[in-house]
Tab-separated table of C-alpha atoms in Angstrom:
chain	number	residue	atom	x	y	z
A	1	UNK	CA	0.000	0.000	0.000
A	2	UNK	CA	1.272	3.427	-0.847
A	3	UNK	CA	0.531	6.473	0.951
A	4	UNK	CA	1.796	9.997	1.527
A	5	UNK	CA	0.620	10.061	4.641
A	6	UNK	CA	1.594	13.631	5.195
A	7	UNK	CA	-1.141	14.845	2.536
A	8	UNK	CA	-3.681	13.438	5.708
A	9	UNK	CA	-4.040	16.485	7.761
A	10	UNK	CA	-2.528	16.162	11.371
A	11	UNK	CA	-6.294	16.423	12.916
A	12	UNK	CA	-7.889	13.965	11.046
A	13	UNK	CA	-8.171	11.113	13.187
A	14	UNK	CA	-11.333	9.641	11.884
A	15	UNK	CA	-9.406	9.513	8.718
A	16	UNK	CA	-6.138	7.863	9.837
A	17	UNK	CA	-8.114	5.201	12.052
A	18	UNK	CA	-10.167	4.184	8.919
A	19	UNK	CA	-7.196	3.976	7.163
A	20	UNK	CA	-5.664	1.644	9.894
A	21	UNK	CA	-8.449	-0.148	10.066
A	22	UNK	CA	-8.231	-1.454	6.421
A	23	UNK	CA	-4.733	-2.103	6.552
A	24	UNK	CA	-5.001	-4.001	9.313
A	25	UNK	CA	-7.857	-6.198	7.428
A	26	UNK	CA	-5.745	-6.794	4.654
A	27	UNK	CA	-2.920	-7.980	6.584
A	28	UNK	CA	-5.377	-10.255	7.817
A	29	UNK	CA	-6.896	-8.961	11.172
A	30	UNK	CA	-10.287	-9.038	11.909
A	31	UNK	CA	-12.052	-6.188	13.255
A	32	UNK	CA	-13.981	-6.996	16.896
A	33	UNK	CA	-14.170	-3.385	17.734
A	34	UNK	CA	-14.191	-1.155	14.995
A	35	UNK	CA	-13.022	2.924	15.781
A	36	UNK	CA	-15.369	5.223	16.852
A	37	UNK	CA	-16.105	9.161	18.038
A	38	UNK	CA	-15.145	10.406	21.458
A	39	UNK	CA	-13.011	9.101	24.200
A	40	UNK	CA	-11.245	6.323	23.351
A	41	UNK	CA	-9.067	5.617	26.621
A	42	UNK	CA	-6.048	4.703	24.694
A	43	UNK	CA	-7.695	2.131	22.753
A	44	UNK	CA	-8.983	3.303	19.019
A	45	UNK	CA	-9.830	-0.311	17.956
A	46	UNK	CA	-9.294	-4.058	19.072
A	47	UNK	CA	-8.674	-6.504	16.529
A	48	UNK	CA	-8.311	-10.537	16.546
A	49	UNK	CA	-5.374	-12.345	14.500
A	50	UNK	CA	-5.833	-15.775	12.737
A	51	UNK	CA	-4.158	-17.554	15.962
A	52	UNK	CA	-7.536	-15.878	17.986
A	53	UNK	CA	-4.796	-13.465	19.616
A	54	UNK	CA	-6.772	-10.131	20.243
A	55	UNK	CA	-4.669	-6.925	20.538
A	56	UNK	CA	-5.653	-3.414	21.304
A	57	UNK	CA	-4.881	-0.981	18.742
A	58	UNK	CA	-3.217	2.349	19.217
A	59	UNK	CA	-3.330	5.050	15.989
A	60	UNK	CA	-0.776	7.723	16.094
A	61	UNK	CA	-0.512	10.434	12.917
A	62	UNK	CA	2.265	12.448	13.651
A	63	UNK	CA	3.414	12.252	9.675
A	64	UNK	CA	2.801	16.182	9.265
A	65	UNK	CA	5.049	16.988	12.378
A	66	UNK	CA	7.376	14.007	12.132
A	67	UNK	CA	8.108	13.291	15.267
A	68	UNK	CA	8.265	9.774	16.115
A	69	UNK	CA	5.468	8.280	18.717
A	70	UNK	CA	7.390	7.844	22.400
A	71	UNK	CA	6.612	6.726	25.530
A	72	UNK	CA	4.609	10.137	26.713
A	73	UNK	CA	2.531	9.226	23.687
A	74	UNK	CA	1.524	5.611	24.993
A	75	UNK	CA	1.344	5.442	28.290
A	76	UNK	CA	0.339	2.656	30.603
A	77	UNK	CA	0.183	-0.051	27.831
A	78	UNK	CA	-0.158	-2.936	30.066
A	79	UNK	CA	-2.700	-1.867	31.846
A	80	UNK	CA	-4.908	-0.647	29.087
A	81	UNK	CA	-4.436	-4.402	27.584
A	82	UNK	CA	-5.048	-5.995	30.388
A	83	UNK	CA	-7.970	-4.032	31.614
A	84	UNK	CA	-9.473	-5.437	28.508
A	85	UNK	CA	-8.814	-8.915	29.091
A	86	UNK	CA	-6.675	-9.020	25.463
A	87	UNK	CA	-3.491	-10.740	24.459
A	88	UNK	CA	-0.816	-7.700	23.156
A	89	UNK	CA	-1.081	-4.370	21.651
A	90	UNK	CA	-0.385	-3.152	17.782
A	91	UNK	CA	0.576	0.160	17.402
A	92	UNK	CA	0.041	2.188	13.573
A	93	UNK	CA	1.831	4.969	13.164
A	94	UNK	CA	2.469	7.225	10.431
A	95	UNK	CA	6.034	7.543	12.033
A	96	UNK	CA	8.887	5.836	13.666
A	97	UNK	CA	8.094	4.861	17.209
A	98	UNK	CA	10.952	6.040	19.474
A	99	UNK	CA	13.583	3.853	21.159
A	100	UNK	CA	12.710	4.429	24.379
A	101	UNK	CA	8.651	3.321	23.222
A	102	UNK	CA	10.058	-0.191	21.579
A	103	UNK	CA	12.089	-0.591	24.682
A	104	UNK	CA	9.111	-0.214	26.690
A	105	UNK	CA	7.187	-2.660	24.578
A	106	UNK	CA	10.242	-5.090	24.584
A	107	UNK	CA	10.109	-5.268	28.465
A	108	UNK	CA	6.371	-5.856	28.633
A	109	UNK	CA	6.792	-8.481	26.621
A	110	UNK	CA	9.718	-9.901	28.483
A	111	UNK	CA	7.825	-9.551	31.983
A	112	UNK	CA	4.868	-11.420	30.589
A	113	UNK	CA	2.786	-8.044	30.444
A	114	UNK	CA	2.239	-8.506	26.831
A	115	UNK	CA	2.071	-11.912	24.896
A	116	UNK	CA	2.604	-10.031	21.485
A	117	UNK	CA	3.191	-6.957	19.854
A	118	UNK	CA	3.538	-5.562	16.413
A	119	UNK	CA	4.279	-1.960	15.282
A	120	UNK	CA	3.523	-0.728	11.566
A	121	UNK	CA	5.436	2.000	10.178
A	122	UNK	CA	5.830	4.582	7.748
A	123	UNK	CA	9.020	3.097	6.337
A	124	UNK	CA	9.954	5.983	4.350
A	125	UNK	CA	10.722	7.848	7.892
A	126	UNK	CA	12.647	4.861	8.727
A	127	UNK	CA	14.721	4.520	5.278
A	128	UNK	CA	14.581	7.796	3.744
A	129	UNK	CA	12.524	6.690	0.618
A	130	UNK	CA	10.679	8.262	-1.445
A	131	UNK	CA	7.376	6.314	-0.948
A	132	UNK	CA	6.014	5.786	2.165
A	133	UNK	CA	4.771	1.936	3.075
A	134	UNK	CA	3.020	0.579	5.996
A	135	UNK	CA	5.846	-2.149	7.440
A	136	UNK	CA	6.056	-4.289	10.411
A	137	UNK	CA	8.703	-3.204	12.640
């Protein structure tokens, strides 16, 4: 899929999240929880993989700024997974998360807090391309 995401203005949410939401279907996710207006509590959709694994899924577009997505950005991870009875947590972002955010993620997962995670990227903030892809980190 090929996307400039930074023609998506930085306020349009409802855009972005429909936009995740169909990636995520055709990377083979199915929608349990689809977005939707208002307050969200960190959790803009929650979507089951082929295994039954069902993650909560954060949407971040930061691709008009671009600044990556850090820690202030998701906070308490674990908790608003777990308070939801799921399995891990996928983050979409129109950016690079930061270092100190995959570390985070790393240790959840390490500590048991999180059985799985997956991050998808706009590579060309990653690489330096000149088309910008959604990619697994």
């Amino acid at each position: 899929m090929i996307v400039d995401f930074s023609e998506l203005p930085y306020n349009a949410y409802d855009a972005w999240e429909s936009l995740s939401k169909s990636f995520l279907q055709a990377k083979g996710f199915r929608v349990s929880i689809p977005p939707a207006r208002g307050v969200d509590n960190g959790c803009d959709m929650i979507v089951a993989d082929q295994c039954g694994l069902s993650y909560l899924v954060s949407c971040k577009h930061f691709a008009t700024s671009g600044r990556s997505v850090g820690v202030d950005d998701e906070q308490n991870i674990s908790d608003r997974v777990a308070m939801r009875g799921l399995s891990g947590f996928i983050g979409v972002y129109s950016t690079v998360p930061s270092q100190g955010l995959i570390n985070r993620l790393e240790g959840l997962k390490t500590c048991g807090h999180l059985r799985e995670y997956h991050i998808f990227v706009n590579t060309a903030q990653k690489y330096g391309t000149d088309r910008i892809l959604f990619s697994p980190e």
